[in-house]
Short mmCIF file of C-alpha atoms and ligand atoms in Angstrom, two decimals:
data_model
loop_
_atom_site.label_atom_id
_atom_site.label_comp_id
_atom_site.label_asym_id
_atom_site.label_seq_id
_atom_site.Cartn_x
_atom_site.Cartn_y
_atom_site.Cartn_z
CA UNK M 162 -6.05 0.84 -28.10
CA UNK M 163 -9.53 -1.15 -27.20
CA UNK M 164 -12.47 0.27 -26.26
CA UNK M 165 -15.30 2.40 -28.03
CA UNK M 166 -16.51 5.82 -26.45
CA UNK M 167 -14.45 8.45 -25.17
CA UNK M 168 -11.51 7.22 -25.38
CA UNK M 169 -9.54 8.24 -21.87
CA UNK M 170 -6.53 7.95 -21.03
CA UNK M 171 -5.32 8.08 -17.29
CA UNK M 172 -1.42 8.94 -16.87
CA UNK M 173 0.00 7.24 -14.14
CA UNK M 174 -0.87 3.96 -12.08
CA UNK M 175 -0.63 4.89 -8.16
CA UNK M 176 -3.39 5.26 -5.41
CA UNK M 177 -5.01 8.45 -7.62
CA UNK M 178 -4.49 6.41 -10.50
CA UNK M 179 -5.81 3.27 -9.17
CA UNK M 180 -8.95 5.64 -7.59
CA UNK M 181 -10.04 7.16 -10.68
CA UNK M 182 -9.67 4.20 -13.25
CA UNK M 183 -12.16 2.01 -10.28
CA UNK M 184 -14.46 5.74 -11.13
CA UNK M 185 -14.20 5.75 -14.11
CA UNK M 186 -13.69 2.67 -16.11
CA UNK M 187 -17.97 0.84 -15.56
CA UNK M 188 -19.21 4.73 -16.50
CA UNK M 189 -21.70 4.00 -20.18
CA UNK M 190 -19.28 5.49 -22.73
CA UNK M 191 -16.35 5.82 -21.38
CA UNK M 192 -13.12 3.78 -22.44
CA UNK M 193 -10.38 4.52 -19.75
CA UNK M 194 -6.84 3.29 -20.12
CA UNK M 195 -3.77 3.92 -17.81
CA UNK M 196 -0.15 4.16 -18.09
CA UNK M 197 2.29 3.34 -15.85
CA UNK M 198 5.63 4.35 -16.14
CA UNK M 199 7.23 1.78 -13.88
CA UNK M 200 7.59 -2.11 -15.32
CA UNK M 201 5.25 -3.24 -12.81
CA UNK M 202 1.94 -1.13 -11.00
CA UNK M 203 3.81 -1.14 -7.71
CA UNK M 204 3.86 1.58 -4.37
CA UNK M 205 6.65 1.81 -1.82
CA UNK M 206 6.63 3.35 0.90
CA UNK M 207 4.98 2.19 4.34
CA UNK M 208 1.74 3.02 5.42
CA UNK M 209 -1.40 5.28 4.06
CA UNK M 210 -3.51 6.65 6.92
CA UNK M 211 -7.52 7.00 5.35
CA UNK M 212 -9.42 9.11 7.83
CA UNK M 213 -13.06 9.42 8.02
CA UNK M 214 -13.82 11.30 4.78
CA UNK M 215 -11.28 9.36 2.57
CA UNK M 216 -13.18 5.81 3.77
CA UNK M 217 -16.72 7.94 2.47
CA UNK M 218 -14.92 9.10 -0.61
CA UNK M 219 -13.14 5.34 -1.51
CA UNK M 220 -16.83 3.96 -0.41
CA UNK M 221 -18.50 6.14 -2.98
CA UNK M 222 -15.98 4.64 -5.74
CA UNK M 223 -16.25 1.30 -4.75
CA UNK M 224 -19.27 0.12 -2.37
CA UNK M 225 -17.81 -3.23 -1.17
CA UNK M 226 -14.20 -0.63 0.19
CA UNK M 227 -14.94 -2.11 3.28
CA UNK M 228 -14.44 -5.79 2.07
CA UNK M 229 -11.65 -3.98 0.01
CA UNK M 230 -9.16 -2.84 3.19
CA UNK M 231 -10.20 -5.79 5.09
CA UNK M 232 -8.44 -7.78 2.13
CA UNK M 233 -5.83 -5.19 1.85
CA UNK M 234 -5.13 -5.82 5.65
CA UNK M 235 -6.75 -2.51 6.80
CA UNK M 236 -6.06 -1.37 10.89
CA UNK M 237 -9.04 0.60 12.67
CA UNK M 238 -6.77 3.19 14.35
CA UNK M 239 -8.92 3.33 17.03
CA UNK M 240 -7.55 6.97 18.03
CA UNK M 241 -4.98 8.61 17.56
CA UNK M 242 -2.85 9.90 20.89
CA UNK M 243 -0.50 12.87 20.51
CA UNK M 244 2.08 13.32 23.65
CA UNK M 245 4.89 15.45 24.13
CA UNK M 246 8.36 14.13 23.26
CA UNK M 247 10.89 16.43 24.41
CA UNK M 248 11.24 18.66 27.04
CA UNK M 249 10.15 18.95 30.99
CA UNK M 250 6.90 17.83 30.08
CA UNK M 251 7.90 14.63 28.06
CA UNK M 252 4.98 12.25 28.20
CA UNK M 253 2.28 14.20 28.46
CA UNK M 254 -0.76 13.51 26.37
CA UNK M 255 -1.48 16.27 24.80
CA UNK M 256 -4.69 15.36 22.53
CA UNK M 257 -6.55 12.24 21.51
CA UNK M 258 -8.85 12.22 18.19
CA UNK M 259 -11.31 9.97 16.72
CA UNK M 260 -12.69 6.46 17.92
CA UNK M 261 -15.94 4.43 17.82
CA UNK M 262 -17.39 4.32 14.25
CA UNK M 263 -15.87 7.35 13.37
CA UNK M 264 -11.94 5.73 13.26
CA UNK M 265 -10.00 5.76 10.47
CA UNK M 266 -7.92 3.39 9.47
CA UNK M 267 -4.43 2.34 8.88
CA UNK M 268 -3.07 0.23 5.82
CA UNK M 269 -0.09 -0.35 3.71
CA UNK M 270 0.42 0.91 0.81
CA UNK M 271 1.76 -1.59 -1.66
CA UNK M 272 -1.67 -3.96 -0.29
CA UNK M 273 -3.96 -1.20 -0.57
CA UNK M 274 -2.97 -0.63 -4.29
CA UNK M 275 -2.93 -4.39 -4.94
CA UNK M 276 -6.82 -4.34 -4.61
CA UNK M 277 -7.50 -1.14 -5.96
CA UNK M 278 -6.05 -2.52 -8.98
CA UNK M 279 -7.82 -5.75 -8.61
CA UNK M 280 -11.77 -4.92 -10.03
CA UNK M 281 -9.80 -3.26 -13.13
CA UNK M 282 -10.08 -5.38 -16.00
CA UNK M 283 -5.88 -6.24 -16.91
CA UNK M 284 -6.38 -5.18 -20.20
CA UNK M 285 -6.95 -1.15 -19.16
CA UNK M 286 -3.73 -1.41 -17.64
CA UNK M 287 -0.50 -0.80 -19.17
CA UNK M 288 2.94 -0.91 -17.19
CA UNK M 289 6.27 0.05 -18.56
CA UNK M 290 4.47 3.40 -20.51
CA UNK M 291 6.22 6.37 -19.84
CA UNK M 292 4.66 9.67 -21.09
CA UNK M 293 7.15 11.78 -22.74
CA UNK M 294 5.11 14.51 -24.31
CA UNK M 295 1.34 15.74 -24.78
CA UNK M 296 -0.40 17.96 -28.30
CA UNK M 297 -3.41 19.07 -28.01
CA UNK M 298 -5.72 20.56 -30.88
CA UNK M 299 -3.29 19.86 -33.33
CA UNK M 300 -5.31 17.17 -34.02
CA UNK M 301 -8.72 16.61 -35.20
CA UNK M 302 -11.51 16.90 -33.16
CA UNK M 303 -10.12 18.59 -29.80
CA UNK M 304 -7.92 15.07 -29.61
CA UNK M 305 -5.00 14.74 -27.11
CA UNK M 306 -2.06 12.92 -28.56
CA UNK M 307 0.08 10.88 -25.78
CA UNK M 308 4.02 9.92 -26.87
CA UNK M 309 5.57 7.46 -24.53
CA UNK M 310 9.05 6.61 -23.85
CA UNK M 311 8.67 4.20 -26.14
CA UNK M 312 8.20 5.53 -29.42
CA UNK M 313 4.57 4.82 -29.65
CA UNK M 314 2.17 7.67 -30.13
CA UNK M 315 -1.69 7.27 -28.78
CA UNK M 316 -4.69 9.44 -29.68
CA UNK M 317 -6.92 10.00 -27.09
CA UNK M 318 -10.46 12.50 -26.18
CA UNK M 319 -8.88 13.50 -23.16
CA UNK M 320 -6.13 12.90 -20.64
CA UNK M 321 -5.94 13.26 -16.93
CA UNK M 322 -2.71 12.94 -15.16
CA UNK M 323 -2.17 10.96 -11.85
CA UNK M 324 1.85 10.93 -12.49
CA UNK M 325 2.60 12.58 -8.93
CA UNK M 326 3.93 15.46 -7.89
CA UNK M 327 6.46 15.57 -10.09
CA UNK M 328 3.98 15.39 -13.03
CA UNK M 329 4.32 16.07 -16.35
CA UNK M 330 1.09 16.25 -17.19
CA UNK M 331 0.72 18.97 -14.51
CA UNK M 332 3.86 20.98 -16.53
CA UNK M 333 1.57 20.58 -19.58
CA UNK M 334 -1.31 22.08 -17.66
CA UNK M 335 0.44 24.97 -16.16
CA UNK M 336 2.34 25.72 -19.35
CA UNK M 337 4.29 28.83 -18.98
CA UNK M 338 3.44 29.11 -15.83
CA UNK M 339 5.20 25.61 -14.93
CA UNK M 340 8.53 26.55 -13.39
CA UNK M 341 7.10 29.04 -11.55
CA UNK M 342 4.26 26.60 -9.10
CA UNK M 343 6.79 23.74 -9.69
CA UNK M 344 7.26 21.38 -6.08
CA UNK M 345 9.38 22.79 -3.33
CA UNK M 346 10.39 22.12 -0.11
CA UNK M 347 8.46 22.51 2.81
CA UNK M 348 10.58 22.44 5.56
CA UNK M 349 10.95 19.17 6.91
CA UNK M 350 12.39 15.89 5.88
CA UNK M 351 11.42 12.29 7.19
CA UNK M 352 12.48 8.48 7.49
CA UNK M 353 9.70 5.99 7.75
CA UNK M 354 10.60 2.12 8.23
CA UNK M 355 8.05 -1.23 8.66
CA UNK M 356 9.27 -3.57 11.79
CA UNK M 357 7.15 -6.40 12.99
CA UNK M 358 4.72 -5.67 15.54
CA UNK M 359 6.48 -7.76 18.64
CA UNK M 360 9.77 -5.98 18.46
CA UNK M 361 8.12 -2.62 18.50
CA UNK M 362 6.02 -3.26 21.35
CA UNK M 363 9.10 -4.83 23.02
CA UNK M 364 11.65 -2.25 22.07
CA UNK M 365 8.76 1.67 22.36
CA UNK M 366 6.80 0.24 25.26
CA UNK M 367 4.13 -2.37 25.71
CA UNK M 368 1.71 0.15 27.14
CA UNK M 369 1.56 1.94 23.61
CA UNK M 370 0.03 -1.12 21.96
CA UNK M 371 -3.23 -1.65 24.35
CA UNK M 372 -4.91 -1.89 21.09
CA UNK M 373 -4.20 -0.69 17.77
CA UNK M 374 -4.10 3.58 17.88
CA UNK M 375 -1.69 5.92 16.43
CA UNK M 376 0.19 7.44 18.38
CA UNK M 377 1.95 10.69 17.98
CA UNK M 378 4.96 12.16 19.69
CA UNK M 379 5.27 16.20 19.29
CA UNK M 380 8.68 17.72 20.75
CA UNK M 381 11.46 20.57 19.36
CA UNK M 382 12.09 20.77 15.80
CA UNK M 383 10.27 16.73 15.13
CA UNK M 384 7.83 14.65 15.50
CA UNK M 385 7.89 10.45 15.95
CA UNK M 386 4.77 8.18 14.85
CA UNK M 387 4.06 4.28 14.84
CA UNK M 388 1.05 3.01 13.92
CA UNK M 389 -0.61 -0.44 13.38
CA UNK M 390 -1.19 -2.08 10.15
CA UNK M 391 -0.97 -5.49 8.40
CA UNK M 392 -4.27 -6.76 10.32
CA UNK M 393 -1.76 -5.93 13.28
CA UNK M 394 1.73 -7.70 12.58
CA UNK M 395 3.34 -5.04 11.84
CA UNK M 396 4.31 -1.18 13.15
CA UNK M 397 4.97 2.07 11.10
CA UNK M 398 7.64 4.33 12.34
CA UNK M 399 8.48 7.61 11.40
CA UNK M 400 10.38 10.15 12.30
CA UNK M 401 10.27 13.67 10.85
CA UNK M 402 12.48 16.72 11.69
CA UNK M 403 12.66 20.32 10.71
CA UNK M 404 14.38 21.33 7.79
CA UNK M 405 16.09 24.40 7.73
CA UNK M 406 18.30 24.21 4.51
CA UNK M 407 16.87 21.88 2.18
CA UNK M 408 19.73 19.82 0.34
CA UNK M 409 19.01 19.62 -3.13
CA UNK M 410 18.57 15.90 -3.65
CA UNK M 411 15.35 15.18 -1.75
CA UNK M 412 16.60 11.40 -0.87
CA UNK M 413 19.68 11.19 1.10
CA UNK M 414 21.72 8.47 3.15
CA UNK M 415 20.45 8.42 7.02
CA UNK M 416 22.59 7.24 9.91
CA UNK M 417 22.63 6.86 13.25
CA UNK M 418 24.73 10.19 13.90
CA UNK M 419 22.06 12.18 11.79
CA UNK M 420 19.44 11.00 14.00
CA UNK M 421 20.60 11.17 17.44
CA UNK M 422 21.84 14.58 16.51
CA UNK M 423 18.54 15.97 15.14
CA UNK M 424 16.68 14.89 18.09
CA UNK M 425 19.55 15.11 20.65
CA UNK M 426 17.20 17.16 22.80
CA UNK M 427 14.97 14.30 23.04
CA UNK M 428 17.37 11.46 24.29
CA UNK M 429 16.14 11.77 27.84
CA UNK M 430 12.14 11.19 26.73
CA UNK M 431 10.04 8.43 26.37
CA UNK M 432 10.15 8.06 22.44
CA UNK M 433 13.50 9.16 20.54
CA UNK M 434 15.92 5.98 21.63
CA UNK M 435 13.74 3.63 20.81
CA UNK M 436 12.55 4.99 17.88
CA UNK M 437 16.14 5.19 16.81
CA UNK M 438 16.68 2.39 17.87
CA UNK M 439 14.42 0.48 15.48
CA UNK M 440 15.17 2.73 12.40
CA UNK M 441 19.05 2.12 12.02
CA UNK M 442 18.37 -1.35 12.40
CA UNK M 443 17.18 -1.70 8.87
CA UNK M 444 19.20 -2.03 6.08
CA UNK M 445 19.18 0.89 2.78
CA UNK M 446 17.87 3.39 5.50
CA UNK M 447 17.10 6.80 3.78
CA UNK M 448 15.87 10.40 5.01
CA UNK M 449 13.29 12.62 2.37
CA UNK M 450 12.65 15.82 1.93
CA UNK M 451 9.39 16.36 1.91
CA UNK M 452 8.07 18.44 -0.81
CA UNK M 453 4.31 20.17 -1.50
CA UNK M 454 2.92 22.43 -3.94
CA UNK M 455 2.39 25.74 -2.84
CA UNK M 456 0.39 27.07 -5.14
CA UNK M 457 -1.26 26.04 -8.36
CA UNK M 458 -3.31 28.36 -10.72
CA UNK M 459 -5.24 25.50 -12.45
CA UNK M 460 -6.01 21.47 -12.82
CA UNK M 461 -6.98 22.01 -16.08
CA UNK M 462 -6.38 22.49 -19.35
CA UNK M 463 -8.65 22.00 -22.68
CA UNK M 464 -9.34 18.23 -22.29
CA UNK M 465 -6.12 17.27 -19.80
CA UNK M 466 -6.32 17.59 -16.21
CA UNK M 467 -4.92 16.47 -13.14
CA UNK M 468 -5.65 14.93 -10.02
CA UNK M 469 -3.65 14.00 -7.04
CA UNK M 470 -0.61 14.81 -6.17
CA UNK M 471 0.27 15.83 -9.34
CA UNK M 472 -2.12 18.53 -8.92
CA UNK M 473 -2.27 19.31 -5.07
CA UNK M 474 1.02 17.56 -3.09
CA UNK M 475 0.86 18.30 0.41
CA UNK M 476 2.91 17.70 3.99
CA UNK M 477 1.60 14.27 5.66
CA UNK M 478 1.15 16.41 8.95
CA UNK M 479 -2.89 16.06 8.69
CA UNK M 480 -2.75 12.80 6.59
CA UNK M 481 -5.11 13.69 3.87
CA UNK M 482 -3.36 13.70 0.47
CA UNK M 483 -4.56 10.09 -0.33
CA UNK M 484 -8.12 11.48 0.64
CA UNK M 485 -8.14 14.47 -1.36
CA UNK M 486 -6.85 11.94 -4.44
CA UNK M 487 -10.01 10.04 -3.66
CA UNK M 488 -12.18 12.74 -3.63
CA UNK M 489 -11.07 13.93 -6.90
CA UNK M 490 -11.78 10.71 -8.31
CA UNK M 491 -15.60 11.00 -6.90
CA UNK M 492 -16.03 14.17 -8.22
CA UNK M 493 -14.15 13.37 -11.96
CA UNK M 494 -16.49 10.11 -11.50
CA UNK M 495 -19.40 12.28 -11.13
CA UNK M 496 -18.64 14.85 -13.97
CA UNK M 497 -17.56 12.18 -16.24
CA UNK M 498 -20.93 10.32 -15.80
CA UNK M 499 -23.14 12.94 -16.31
CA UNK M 500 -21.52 14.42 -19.69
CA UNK M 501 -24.94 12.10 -21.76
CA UNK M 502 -27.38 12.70 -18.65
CA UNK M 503 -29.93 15.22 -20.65
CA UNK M 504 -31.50 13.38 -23.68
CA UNK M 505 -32.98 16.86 -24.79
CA UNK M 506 -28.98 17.97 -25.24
CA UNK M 507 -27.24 18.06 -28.53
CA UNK M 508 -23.85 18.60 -27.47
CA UNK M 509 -22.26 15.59 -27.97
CA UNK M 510 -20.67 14.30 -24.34
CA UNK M 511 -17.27 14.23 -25.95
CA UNK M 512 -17.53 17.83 -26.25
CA UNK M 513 -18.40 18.59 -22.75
CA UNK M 514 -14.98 17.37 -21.38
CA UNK M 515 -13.63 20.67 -21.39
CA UNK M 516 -16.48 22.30 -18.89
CA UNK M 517 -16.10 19.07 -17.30
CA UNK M 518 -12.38 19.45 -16.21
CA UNK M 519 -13.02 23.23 -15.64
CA UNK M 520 -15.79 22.52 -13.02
CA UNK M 521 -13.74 19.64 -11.49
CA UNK M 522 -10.55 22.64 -11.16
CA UNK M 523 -13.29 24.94 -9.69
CA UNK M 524 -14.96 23.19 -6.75
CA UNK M 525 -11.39 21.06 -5.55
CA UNK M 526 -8.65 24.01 -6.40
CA UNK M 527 -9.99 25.73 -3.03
CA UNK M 528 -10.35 22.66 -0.78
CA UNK M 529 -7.11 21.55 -1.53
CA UNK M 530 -5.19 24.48 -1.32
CA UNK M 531 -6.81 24.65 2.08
CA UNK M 532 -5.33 20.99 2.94
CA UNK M 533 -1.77 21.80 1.71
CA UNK M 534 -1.97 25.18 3.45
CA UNK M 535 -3.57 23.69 6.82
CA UNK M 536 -0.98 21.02 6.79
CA UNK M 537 2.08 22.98 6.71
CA UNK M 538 0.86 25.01 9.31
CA UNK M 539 0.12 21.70 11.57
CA UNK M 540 3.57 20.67 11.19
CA UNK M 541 4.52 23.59 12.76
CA UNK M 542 2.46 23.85 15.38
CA UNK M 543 3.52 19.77 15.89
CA UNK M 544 7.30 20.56 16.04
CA UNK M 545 7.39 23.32 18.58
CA UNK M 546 7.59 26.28 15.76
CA UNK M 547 5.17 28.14 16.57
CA UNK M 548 6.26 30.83 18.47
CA UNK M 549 2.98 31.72 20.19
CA UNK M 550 2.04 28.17 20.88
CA UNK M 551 5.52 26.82 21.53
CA UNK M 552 5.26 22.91 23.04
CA UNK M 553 2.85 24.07 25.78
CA UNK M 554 0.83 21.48 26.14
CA UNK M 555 -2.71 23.83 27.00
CA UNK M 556 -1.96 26.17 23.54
CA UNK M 557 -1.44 22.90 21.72
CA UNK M 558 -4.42 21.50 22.52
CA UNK M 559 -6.01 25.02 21.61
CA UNK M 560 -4.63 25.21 18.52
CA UNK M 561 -5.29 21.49 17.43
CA UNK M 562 -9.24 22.16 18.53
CA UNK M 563 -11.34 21.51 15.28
CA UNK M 564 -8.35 21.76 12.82
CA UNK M 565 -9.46 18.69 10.97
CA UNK M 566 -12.71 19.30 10.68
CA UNK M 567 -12.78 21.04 7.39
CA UNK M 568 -11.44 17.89 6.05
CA UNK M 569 -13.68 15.23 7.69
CA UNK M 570 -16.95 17.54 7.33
CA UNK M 571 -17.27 17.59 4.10
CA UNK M 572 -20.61 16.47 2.81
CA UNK M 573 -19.69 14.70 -0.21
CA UNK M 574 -23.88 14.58 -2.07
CA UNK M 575 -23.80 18.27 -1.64
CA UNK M 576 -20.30 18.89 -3.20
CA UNK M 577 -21.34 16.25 -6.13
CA UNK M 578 -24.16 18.65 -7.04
CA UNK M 579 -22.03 21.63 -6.35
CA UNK M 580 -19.90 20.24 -9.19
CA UNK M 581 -22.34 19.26 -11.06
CA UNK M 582 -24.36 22.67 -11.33
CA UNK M 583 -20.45 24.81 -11.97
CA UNK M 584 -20.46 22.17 -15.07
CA UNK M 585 -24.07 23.21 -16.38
CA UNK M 586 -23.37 26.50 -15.72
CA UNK M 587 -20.17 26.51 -17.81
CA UNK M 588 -21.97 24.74 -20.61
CA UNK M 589 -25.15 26.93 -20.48
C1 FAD F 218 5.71 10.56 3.59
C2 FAD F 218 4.28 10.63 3.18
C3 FAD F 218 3.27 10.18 4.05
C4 FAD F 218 1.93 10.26 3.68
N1 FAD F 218 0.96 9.85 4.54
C5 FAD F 218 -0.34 9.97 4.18
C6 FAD F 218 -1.38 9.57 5.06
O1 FAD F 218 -1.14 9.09 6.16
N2 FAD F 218 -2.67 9.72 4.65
C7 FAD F 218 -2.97 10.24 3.42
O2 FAD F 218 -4.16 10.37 3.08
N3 FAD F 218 -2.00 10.61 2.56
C8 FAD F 218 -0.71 10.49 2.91
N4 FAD F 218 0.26 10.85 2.06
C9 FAD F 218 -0.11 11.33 0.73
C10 FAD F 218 -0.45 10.19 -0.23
O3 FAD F 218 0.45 9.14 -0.02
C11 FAD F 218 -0.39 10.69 -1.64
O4 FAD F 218 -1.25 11.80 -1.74
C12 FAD F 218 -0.82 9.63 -2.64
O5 FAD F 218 -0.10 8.43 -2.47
C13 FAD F 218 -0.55 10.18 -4.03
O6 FAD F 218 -0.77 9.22 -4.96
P1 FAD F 218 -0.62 9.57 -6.51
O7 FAD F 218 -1.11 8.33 -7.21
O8 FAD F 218 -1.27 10.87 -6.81
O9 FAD F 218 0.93 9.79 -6.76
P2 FAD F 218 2.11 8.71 -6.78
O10 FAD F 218 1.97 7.75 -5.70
O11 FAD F 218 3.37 9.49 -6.89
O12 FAD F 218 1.87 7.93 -8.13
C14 FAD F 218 2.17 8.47 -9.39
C15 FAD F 218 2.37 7.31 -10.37
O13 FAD F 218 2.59 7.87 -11.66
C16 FAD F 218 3.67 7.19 -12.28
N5 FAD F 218 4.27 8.12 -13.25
C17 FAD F 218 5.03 9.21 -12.97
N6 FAD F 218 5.40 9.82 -14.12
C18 FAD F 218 4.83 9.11 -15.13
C19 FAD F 218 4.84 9.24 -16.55
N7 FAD F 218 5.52 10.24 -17.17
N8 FAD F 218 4.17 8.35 -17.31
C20 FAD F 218 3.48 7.33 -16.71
N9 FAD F 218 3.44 7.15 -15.35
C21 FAD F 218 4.11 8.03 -14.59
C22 FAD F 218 4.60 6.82 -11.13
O14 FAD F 218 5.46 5.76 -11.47
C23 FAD F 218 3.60 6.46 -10.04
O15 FAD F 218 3.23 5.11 -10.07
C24 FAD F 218 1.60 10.79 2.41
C25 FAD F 218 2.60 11.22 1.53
C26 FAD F 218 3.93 11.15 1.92
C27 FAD F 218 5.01 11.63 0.97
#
């Protein structure tokens, strides 16, 4: 392995991945390295929505992000419009967010990963390694040793997983405890498909694509999205559903039947027929559970932690798991540059990993337990579930009054030194 310092090494290659290693790999001292499982750095999947505090967080990581999405073909949303889908009151707008400078955006995944990946120098990355197993002070010097898949063994000062949320690392971390905050269903599954921008507009509704918004349809037991990305050629469409009985494989074949059964009391609204309509039109067309973690006791453990959703999955309902990856890697970024910042100190930096990981569990275990919490909750309340809220359109917009602002307030200077100051403390 290249590179003199402390040696890192950063277990998996997606958006969190990506994130950290842009954090991480210009800090003085630092050697980072990541290892991707898959024979290629690649995401699937359609589009990423980055509100406000995600575009702060990515800015913080990399200062030219805005140069970044425009490359990656980055959307302003504009706003984001939620109506009612089902029901008498079908249509109705029910609340509009965002706007102006404070609009975040829409972009696709596989192009927003191209150019994360693009500052890294090629030689930190390494595709087609598959962590199998993880030792820790076995070895000298508070070392983690990394097997992969294949055969080779790497030593390393410390390891932070970004290998999703079905992580390994994260079953390292937990240890015992594992099996018992291991993923699980949340109650919903989804379908999301790309189609090009004219044949959405043609087949939903011209007067949905004014200018490029989200926009949200809320009705009993689902929910239906498009958005705008691609610099505008093409449309995201989803459409998620309550699930009631979770089938144990969390991909499954999706047909027509399925859907026009799930949302059979939304046939006679503005949204569900043509949002079927566009879905079975694609080929390989799939439904998936989605899955979150409920609870988690720690992100850390000696020198291995982890970040992402392989420490904190959530529900898409407030879009802000990609933003809580990115504010992991600002605050990692921040601990991991300060571990040399007192010339009066004699603890070597290496050393200081430990407290560093510990502070970086401390000040994001909370916020992100709020997010996955929040965001189960908003699904409800955006499928009809809850039973004192129900699809009325004036509780709705009652209950939907502020709910993001936890995420989007966040004042990210303050929460660096917050960090900062649990890691002195921990060392003092
Ligand atoms: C349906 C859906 C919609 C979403 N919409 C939004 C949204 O609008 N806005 C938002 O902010 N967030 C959204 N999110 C959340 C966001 O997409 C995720 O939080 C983010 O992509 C997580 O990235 P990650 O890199 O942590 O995990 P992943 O994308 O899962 O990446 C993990 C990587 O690790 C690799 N890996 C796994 N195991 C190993 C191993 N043993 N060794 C080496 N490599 C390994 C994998 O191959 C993969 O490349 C959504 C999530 C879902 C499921």
């Amino acid at each position: 392995m290249a590179g003199t310092g402390i040696r890192i090494a950063i277990i998996g290659g997606g958006l969190t991945g990506a994130t950290l290693a842009n954090a991480l790999f210009h800090v003085p001292g630092l050697a980072v390295h990541v290892y991707e499982s898959a024979p290629t750095f690649s995401e699937r999947g359609a589009s990423v929505a980055l509100s406000t505090n995600a575009l702060q967080a990515l800015k913080q990581v990399i200062p030219a992000s805005t140069e970044l999405l425009a490359r990656a073909g980055a959307v302003p949303m504009n706003s984001s419009r939620a109506r009612l889908g089902s029901g008498p009151l079908a249509g109705t707008l029910v609340v509009e967010m965002g706007g102006g400078v404070e609009s975040g955006v829409g972009v696709h995944r596989a192009a927003l990963l191209r150019e994360l990946l693009a500052p890294l120098p090629p030689s930190l990355l390494h595709a087609n390694k598959k962590l199998t197993s993880l030792a820790q002070n076995k070895v000298g010097d508070g070392e983690v040793e990394v097997r992969f898949e294949d055969g080779t063994v790497e030593r390393f000062d410390a390891v932070i997983g970004a290998d999703g949320i079905f992580s390994s690392v994260r079953n390292y971390v937990l240890g015992d405890d594992a099996a018992r905050h291991a993923p699980s269903p949340a109650g919903w599954w989804d379908c999301r498909v790309l189609v090009s921008f004219e044949k959405a507009k043609a087949t939903i509704g011209e007067q949905y694509f004014d200018m490029p918004r989200q926009n949200a349809w809320m009705g009993d037991g689902g929910f239906i999205l498009h958005d705008v990305l691609d610099g505008g050629k093409t449309v995201q469409l989803a459409i998620c559903l309550v699930e009631k009985e979770p089938p144990k494989e969390r991909k499954r074949p999706l047909t027509s039947e399925m859907l026009n059964e799930a949302l059979r009391g939304w046939l006679d609204g503005p949204i569900a027929k043509a949002a079927i309509e566009l879905i079975v039109d694609q080929p390989n067309l799939h439904g998936y559970s989605e899955w979150e973690h409920k609870s988690t006791p720690t992100y850390a453990n000696g020198r291995v932690c982890i970040v992402g959703d392989a420490a904190h999955a959530t529900t898409p309902w407030q879009g802000a798991g990609a933003g809580q990856a990115f504010e992991d890697a600002v605050i990692l970024g921040h601990l991991m540059s300060n571990l040399s910042s007192d010339p009066n100190d004699t603890t070597r930096p290496v050393d200081k990993i430990a407290a560093a990981f510990q502070a970086f569990d401390a000040v994001r275990r909370p916020r992100c337990q709020r997010v996955i919490d929040s965001s189960r909750s908003t699904g409800l309340l955006t499928c009809g579930q809850d039973p004192d809220v129900g699809l009325d359109p004036d509780k709705l917009r009652a209950a939907f009054a502020g709910r993001w602002n936890f995420i989007f307030s966040l004042d990210l200077e303050e929460y660096k030194q917050e960090a900062l100051d649990m890691m002195k403390q921990l060392l003092a």
